[in-house]
Structures are given as C-alpha cells and as structure tokens.
CSV table of C-alpha atoms in Angstrom, one decimal:
chain,number,residue,atom,x,y,z
A,1,MET,CA,-16.6,23.9,-44.2
A,2,LEU,CA,-19.0,25.6,-46.7
A,3,GLU,CA,-21.3,22.8,-47.7
A,4,GLU,CA,-24.4,21.5,-45.9
A,5,VAL,CA,-23.9,17.9,-44.8
A,6,PRO,CA,-27.1,15.9,-44.1
A,7,MET,CA,-27.3,14.4,-40.5
A,8,PRO,CA,-25.9,10.8,-40.6
A,9,TRP,CA,-28.7,9.3,-38.4
A,10,ASP,CA,-27.3,5.8,-38.6
A,11,TRP,CA,-24.0,6.7,-36.9
A,12,PRO,CA,-23.5,6.2,-33.2
A,13,VAL,CA,-23.7,9.2,-30.9
A,14,GLU,CA,-20.7,10.0,-28.6
A,15,VAL,CA,-22.0,11.1,-25.2
A,16,ASN,CA,-21.2,11.0,-21.6
A,17,TYR,CA,-23.0,8.8,-19.0
A,18,HIS,CA,-25.3,11.6,-17.8
A,19,GLU,CA,-26.5,12.3,-21.4
A,20,ALA,CA,-27.1,8.6,-22.1
A,21,LYS,CA,-29.0,8.3,-18.8
A,22,ALA,CA,-31.1,11.4,-19.6
A,23,PHE,CA,-32.0,9.9,-23.0
A,24,CYS,CA,-33.1,6.7,-21.3
A,25,GLU,CA,-35.3,8.7,-18.9
A,26,TRP,CA,-36.9,10.5,-21.9
A,27,LYS,CA,-37.4,7.2,-23.8
A,28,SER,CA,-39.0,5.7,-20.7
A,29,GLN,CA,-41.6,8.5,-20.6
A,30,GLN,CA,-42.2,8.2,-24.4
A,31,LEU,CA,-42.8,4.4,-24.3
A,32,GLY,CA,-44.2,3.9,-20.8
A,33,LYS,CA,-41.5,1.3,-20.1
A,34,ASN,CA,-38.5,1.2,-17.9
A,35,ILE,CA,-35.7,2.0,-20.3
A,36,ARG,CA,-32.1,2.1,-19.0
A,37,LEU,CA,-28.5,1.3,-19.9
A,38,PRO,CA,-27.5,-2.3,-19.7
A,39,THR,CA,-25.5,-3.6,-16.8
A,40,GLU,CA,-22.1,-5.2,-17.2
A,41,ASP,CA,-23.6,-8.7,-16.8
A,42,GLU,CA,-26.3,-7.9,-19.4
A,43,TRP,CA,-23.6,-6.8,-21.8
A,44,TYR,CA,-21.8,-10.2,-21.3
A,45,ARG,CA,-25.1,-11.9,-22.1
A,46,LEU,CA,-25.4,-10.0,-25.3
A,47,TYR,CA,-21.8,-11.1,-26.2
A,48,ALA,CA,-22.6,-14.7,-25.4
A,49,VAL,CA,-25.4,-14.8,-28.0
A,50,SER,CA,-23.2,-13.2,-30.7
A,51,ASP,CA,-20.9,-15.0,-33.1
A,52,LEU,CA,-17.8,-13.3,-31.6
A,53,ASP,CA,-14.9,-15.2,-30.1
A,54,PRO,CA,-14.2,-13.9,-26.6
A,55,HIS,CA,-10.6,-15.1,-26.8
A,56,LEU,CA,-9.7,-13.7,-30.2
A,57,PRO,CA,-11.0,-10.2,-31.2
A,58,SER,CA,-11.5,-10.0,-34.9
A,59,PRO,CA,-11.3,-6.7,-36.8
A,60,GLU,CA,-13.1,-8.5,-39.7
A,61,GLN,CA,-16.2,-8.8,-37.4
A,62,ALA,CA,-16.0,-5.5,-35.6
A,63,ASN,CA,-14.8,-2.0,-36.0
A,64,ILE,CA,-11.7,-2.2,-33.8
A,65,GLU,CA,-7.9,-1.8,-34.1
A,66,LEU,CA,-8.2,0.9,-36.8
A,67,LYS,CA,-8.6,-1.8,-39.4
A,68,TYR,CA,-11.9,-0.5,-40.8
A,69,GLY,CA,-11.0,3.2,-40.7
A,70,THR,CA,-10.1,6.1,-38.4
A,71,SER,CA,-13.5,6.8,-37.0
A,72,SER,CA,-16.8,5.2,-36.1
A,73,CYS,CA,-19.1,4.0,-38.8
A,74,PRO,CA,-22.9,3.3,-39.3
A,75,VAL,CA,-24.3,1.1,-36.6
A,76,ASP,CA,-25.7,-1.4,-39.0
A,77,HIS,CA,-22.4,-2.2,-40.7
A,78,PHE,CA,-21.0,-4.9,-38.4
A,79,LYS,CA,-23.7,-7.5,-37.6
A,80,GLN,CA,-22.7,-9.9,-34.8
A,81,GLY,CA,-25.3,-12.6,-34.4
A,82,ASP,CA,-28.8,-10.9,-34.0
A,83,PHE,CA,-27.3,-7.6,-32.9
A,84,TYR,CA,-24.8,-5.0,-34.2
A,85,ASP,CA,-21.8,-3.5,-32.6
A,86,ILE,CA,-21.7,-5.5,-29.4
A,87,GLN,CA,-18.0,-5.1,-29.8
A,88,GLY,CA,-16.3,-2.2,-31.6
A,89,ASN,CA,-17.3,1.1,-33.2
A,90,VAL,CA,-17.7,3.0,-29.9
A,91,TRP,CA,-17.5,2.0,-26.3
A,92,GLN,CA,-20.8,1.4,-24.5
A,93,TRP,CA,-21.8,2.9,-21.2
A,94,THR,CA,-23.2,0.5,-18.6
A,95,GLU,CA,-25.1,1.1,-15.4
A,96,THR,CA,-22.4,-0.8,-13.4
A,97,PRO,CA,-19.9,1.2,-11.4
A,98,ILE,CA,-16.6,-0.7,-11.5
A,99,TYR,CA,-16.0,-2.8,-8.4
A,100,PRO,CA,-13.3,-5.4,-7.5
A,101,PHE,CA,-13.8,-9.1,-8.0
A,102,GLN,CA,-13.4,-11.4,-5.0
A,103,GLY,CA,-9.7,-11.9,-4.5
A,104,PHE,CA,-8.7,-8.7,-6.2
A,105,GLN,CA,-5.1,-7.6,-5.4
A,106,VAL,CA,-3.3,-4.5,-6.7
A,107,HIS,CA,-0.3,-5.0,-8.9
A,108,PRO,CA,3.0,-3.9,-7.2
A,109,PHE,CA,4.1,-2.1,-10.3
A,110,TYR,CA,0.9,-0.1,-10.8
A,111,ASP,CA,-0.8,0.0,-7.4
A,112,ASP,CA,-3.1,3.0,-8.1
A,113,PHE,CA,-4.5,1.9,-11.5
A,114,SER,CA,-7.8,0.4,-10.4
A,115,THR,CA,-8.3,1.3,-6.7
A,116,PRO,CA,-9.0,5.1,-7.3
A,117,THR,CA,-12.0,4.1,-9.5
A,118,PHE,CA,-13.7,2.0,-6.8
A,119,ASP,CA,-15.6,5.0,-5.6
A,120,GLY,CA,-19.0,4.3,-7.2
A,121,ARG,CA,-18.6,7.2,-9.6
A,122,HIS,CA,-16.7,5.4,-12.4
A,123,ASN,CA,-19.0,3.4,-14.6
A,124,LEU,CA,-17.8,0.5,-16.8
A,125,MET,CA,-17.6,0.9,-20.5
A,126,LYS,CA,-17.7,-2.3,-22.6
A,127,GLY,CA,-17.0,-3.4,-26.1
A,128,GLY,CA,-14.1,-1.2,-27.2
A,129,SER,CA,-14.1,1.3,-30.0
A,130,TRP,CA,-12.7,1.7,-33.5
A,131,ILE,CA,-9.3,2.5,-32.1
A,132,SER,CA,-9.2,-0.2,-29.3
A,133,ALA,CA,-6.5,-2.8,-29.6
A,134,GLY,CA,-4.7,-5.2,-27.4
A,135,ASN,CA,-6.4,-5.8,-24.1
A,136,GLU,CA,-8.8,-2.9,-24.7
A,137,ALA,CA,-10.4,-5.1,-27.5
A,138,LEU,CA,-10.8,-8.1,-25.2
A,139,TYR,CA,-14.3,-9.0,-24.1
A,140,SER,CA,-13.1,-9.4,-20.6
A,141,SER,CA,-11.5,-6.0,-20.3
A,142,ARG,CA,-12.9,-3.7,-17.6
A,143,TYR,CA,-12.3,0.0,-18.1
A,144,ALA,CA,-14.2,2.6,-16.1
A,145,PHE,CA,-14.3,6.4,-16.4
A,146,ARG,CA,-16.0,9.3,-14.6
A,147,ARG,CA,-19.5,9.9,-15.9
A,148,HIS,CA,-18.7,13.1,-17.7
A,149,PHE,CA,-16.3,11.3,-20.1
A,150,PHE,CA,-17.4,11.1,-23.7
A,151,GLN,CA,-14.5,10.3,-26.0
A,152,HIS,CA,-15.3,7.4,-28.4
A,153,VAL,CA,-18.1,6.2,-26.1
A,154,GLY,CA,-21.8,5.8,-26.9
A,155,PHE,CA,-24.5,3.6,-25.6
A,156,ARG,CA,-27.3,1.0,-26.3
A,157,TYR,CA,-30.3,0.7,-24.1
A,158,VAL,CA,-32.5,-2.1,-22.7
A,159,ALA,CA,-36.1,-2.4,-21.4
A,160,SER,CA,-36.1,-4.1,-18.0
A,161,ASP,CA,-37.9,-4.0,-14.7
A,162,GLN,CA,-35.2,-5.9,-13.0
A,163,ALA,CA,-33.7,-4.0,-10.0
A,164,LEU,CA,-30.0,-3.0,-10.4
A,165,GLN,CA,-27.6,-5.0,-8.3
A,166,HIS,CA,-25.0,-3.0,-6.3
A,167,PHE,CA,-21.6,-4.5,-5.5
A,168,PRO,CA,-19.5,-3.4,-2.5
A,169,SER,CA,-16.1,-2.0,-3.3
A,170,ASN,CA,-14.7,-1.5,0.2
A,171,TYR,CA,-13.6,1.9,-0.9
A,172,GLU,CA,-13.3,5.0,1.2
A,173,SER,CA,-16.3,7.3,0.7
A,174,ASP,CA,-16.1,11.0,0.3
A,175,GLN,CA,-17.6,11.3,3.8
A,176,LEU,CA,-14.9,9.1,5.4
A,177,VAL,CA,-12.1,11.0,3.6
A,178,SER,CA,-13.7,14.3,4.8
A,179,GLN,CA,-13.9,13.0,8.4
A,180,TYR,CA,-10.2,12.1,8.4
A,181,LEU,CA,-9.1,15.4,6.9
A,182,GLU,CA,-11.1,17.2,9.5
A,183,PHE,CA,-9.7,15.0,12.2
A,184,GLN,CA,-6.1,15.5,11.1
A,185,TYR,CA,-6.2,19.1,9.8
A,186,GLY,CA,-9.4,20.7,10.9
A,187,THR,CA,-10.5,22.9,13.7
A,188,GLU,CA,-9.7,22.0,17.3
A,189,TYR,CA,-12.7,21.8,19.5
A,190,PHE,CA,-13.2,22.3,23.3
A,191,GLY,CA,-9.5,23.0,23.7
A,192,VAL,CA,-8.4,19.5,22.7
A,193,THR,CA,-5.2,19.7,20.6
A,194,ASN,CA,-4.8,17.9,17.3
A,195,PHE,CA,-4.3,14.1,18.0
A,196,ALA,CA,-1.6,13.4,15.4
A,197,LYS,CA,0.3,16.5,16.3
A,198,THR,CA,0.1,15.7,20.0
A,199,LEU,CA,1.4,12.2,19.5
A,200,VAL,CA,4.5,13.5,17.7
A,201,HIS,CA,5.0,16.1,20.4
A,202,LEU,CA,4.8,13.4,23.2
A,203,ALA,CA,7.2,11.1,21.3
A,204,GLN,CA,9.7,13.9,20.6
A,205,PRO,CA,11.8,13.5,23.8
A,206,TYR,CA,12.3,9.8,23.0
A,207,PHE,CA,13.2,9.9,19.3
A,208,GLN,CA,15.6,12.8,19.8
A,209,ARG,CA,17.9,10.7,21.8
A,210,THR,CA,19.0,8.9,18.6
A,211,PRO,CA,20.0,10.2,15.2
A,212,CYS,CA,16.8,11.2,13.3
A,213,HIS,CA,17.6,9.8,9.9
A,214,ARG,CA,14.4,8.0,8.9
A,215,ALA,CA,10.9,7.5,10.3
A,216,LEU,CA,8.1,5.1,9.3
A,217,ASP,CA,4.5,6.2,10.0
A,218,ILE,CA,2.3,3.1,9.9
A,219,GLY,CA,-1.4,3.8,9.4
A,220,CYS,CA,-0.7,7.4,8.4
A,221,ALA,CA,-4.2,8.0,6.9
A,222,THR,CA,-4.1,11.5,5.3
A,223,GLY,CA,-0.6,12.1,6.6
A,224,ARG,CA,-0.7,14.7,9.4
A,225,ALA,CA,1.6,12.8,11.7
A,226,SER,CA,4.0,12.1,8.8
A,227,PHE,CA,4.2,15.9,8.1
A,228,GLU,CA,4.8,16.6,11.8
A,229,LEU,CA,7.6,14.0,11.9
A,230,ALA,CA,9.2,15.6,8.8
A,231,HIS,CA,10.1,18.6,11.1
A,232,TYR,CA,12.6,16.3,12.9
A,233,PHE,CA,13.6,13.5,10.5
A,234,ASN,CA,15.6,13.6,7.3
A,235,GLN,CA,13.2,11.2,5.6
A,236,VAL,CA,9.6,10.1,6.6
A,237,THR,CA,7.6,7.3,4.9
A,238,GLY,CA,3.9,7.3,5.5
A,239,LEU,CA,2.2,3.9,5.0
A,240,ASP,CA,-1.5,3.2,4.8
A,241,PHE,CA,-3.9,0.6,3.3
A,242,SER,CA,-6.0,3.3,1.7
A,243,ALA,CA,-4.7,4.7,-1.6
A,244,ARG,CA,-7.3,7.4,-1.4
A,245,PHE,CA,-6.1,8.6,2.0
A,246,ILE,CA,-2.5,8.6,0.7
A,247,GLN,CA,-3.7,10.6,-2.3
A,248,GLN,CA,-4.9,13.4,-0.1
A,249,ALA,CA,-1.5,13.6,1.7
A,250,VAL,CA,0.3,13.6,-1.7
A,251,TYR,CA,-1.8,16.6,-2.8
A,252,LEU,CA,-0.9,18.5,0.4
A,253,ALA,CA,2.8,17.6,0.0
A,254,GLN,CA,2.7,19.1,-3.5
A,255,GLY,CA,1.2,22.3,-2.1
A,256,ASP,CA,-2.3,21.8,-3.5
A,257,ARG,CA,-5.5,22.6,-1.8
A,258,VAL,CA,-7.8,19.8,-0.7
A,259,ARG,CA,-11.4,20.7,-0.3
A,260,TYR,CA,-13.9,18.7,1.8
A,261,GLN,CA,-17.2,19.2,3.4
A,262,LEU,CA,-18.9,17.9,6.6
A,263,PRO,CA,-22.5,18.2,7.7
A,264,LEU,CA,-23.2,20.6,10.6
A,265,GLU,CA,-25.3,19.0,13.3
C-alpha cells in the first residue's frame, strides 16, 4: 500500500465494451484508419491460424483454468502461432451482438439462458480468461454480456474497412414490448375499454357456470388477461412464445415497477 508500483504496460486492460469502442475510435483518428473490435467470425479466423486445438483447450498453451496463476499475465507470455492470447488471459470483446444460429431451440431445463440476450445489446466475448474452465474454455463457447460489463474482459483490435454484418435474432425489441405494455396496461383512449380486461369480463358469465379451479391463457403476452383471470380462478397459467413478454408479467406479479416509453405523435 505504501510503495510506488510502476505501471505494468504489458498487461491486458480490463474494460467494458464502451471503453474498448472509444479507444478504437481514438486509435482510428490517430492512425487515419478504420480501427475497430473484431467480429466473432474474425476471431474464429485468428483461432484457425493459431496452433491451438479447438477440441482440447490446453492450459500449457494459454492462461486458462487457473493453471498459470490467479490473475491475468503479460500479453506476450503465451504465444499461439503468430499471435498472443487468442485464447486465455482475459476475455475479448467483439463487435458481434449474440444471435441464434439457424435451428436454435431453447433447452427445456433452462429456457431463459440465451433468449434474453438476443436483444442486440449483449455482445459476444471470446477466448476465455485465466479463470475459464469447462465449456467456457472451449473455442466454440458463445457467452455474451451487456456492454457495461468489464470483469476479466479486455480486447484486441483490427484494421478493416469491411462493413459489419448484422444477424437477425427475431427478438422482441424495446419498442414492441413498450407497445404491448401500453396496450395491456396503459391509458384508455376515446372511451374504449382495455381489450384484455374486456375479454375476461365478457367471458365471465360462461366460466362462472363451472368450478373455477384452473385457467390457461394462451398468448398472454405481458399478462394482463392472466391477472384479470386470477380474480376468479384459483390458479392461472399464462403461456406465450416470447420470454421477454413473460418477463414483464413476472416483474409485475412480484410487485416491481416496469418502465417503458412510447413516442408521442
């Protein structure tokens, strides 16, 4: 605590995506070139020209699995082909927001692991870090975090004039979620009553003829009809294809506030 330690310039920085992006913008101005973070595909190309085995991560070749130590290390310590630290030391930010591959399906035991990140705001980090083990150390692993995340993650940069490719994720945008929240919970206009609430009111004379034990609301979206049905049924299950719609309903069921915004035209 009381000694002056020289700056270790050969160690990797640990920064969030925004800071890495800002550095690339600054570097572009300094060099007069288009400097940016690599894409996921460009990182795979770097891996392909290294001497690393994609099927068998080796702590002898990379700073992974806590085998070298309990921290990052100088960036010129682990040479892998013509480059250093393609794998290991710290994670590497990419320009690629995570997206689902063709044929992607959620796992029934963990249905909300990947889909909440398909929003265009979670960028892929590649390569693993000094503490990465198991599937985190695999070259094929795809982990994405919000852009303000910085733990154990740094970056490398490339010079390229190639336009970035954008991949569709079929994910509900903020705008669409806001529209549904306004539709189901927002202000009533022109004297027209809330649609979901009205449907339950119209159906009430019919379902009250039988014991109201359980109800299934198919296509519940953000859950307004499910909550209205809960006034009459002992148990209500809301079902929807969209995990993000369901997430808003869960927040409301827990008593949380859900904020959204819509443009005024």
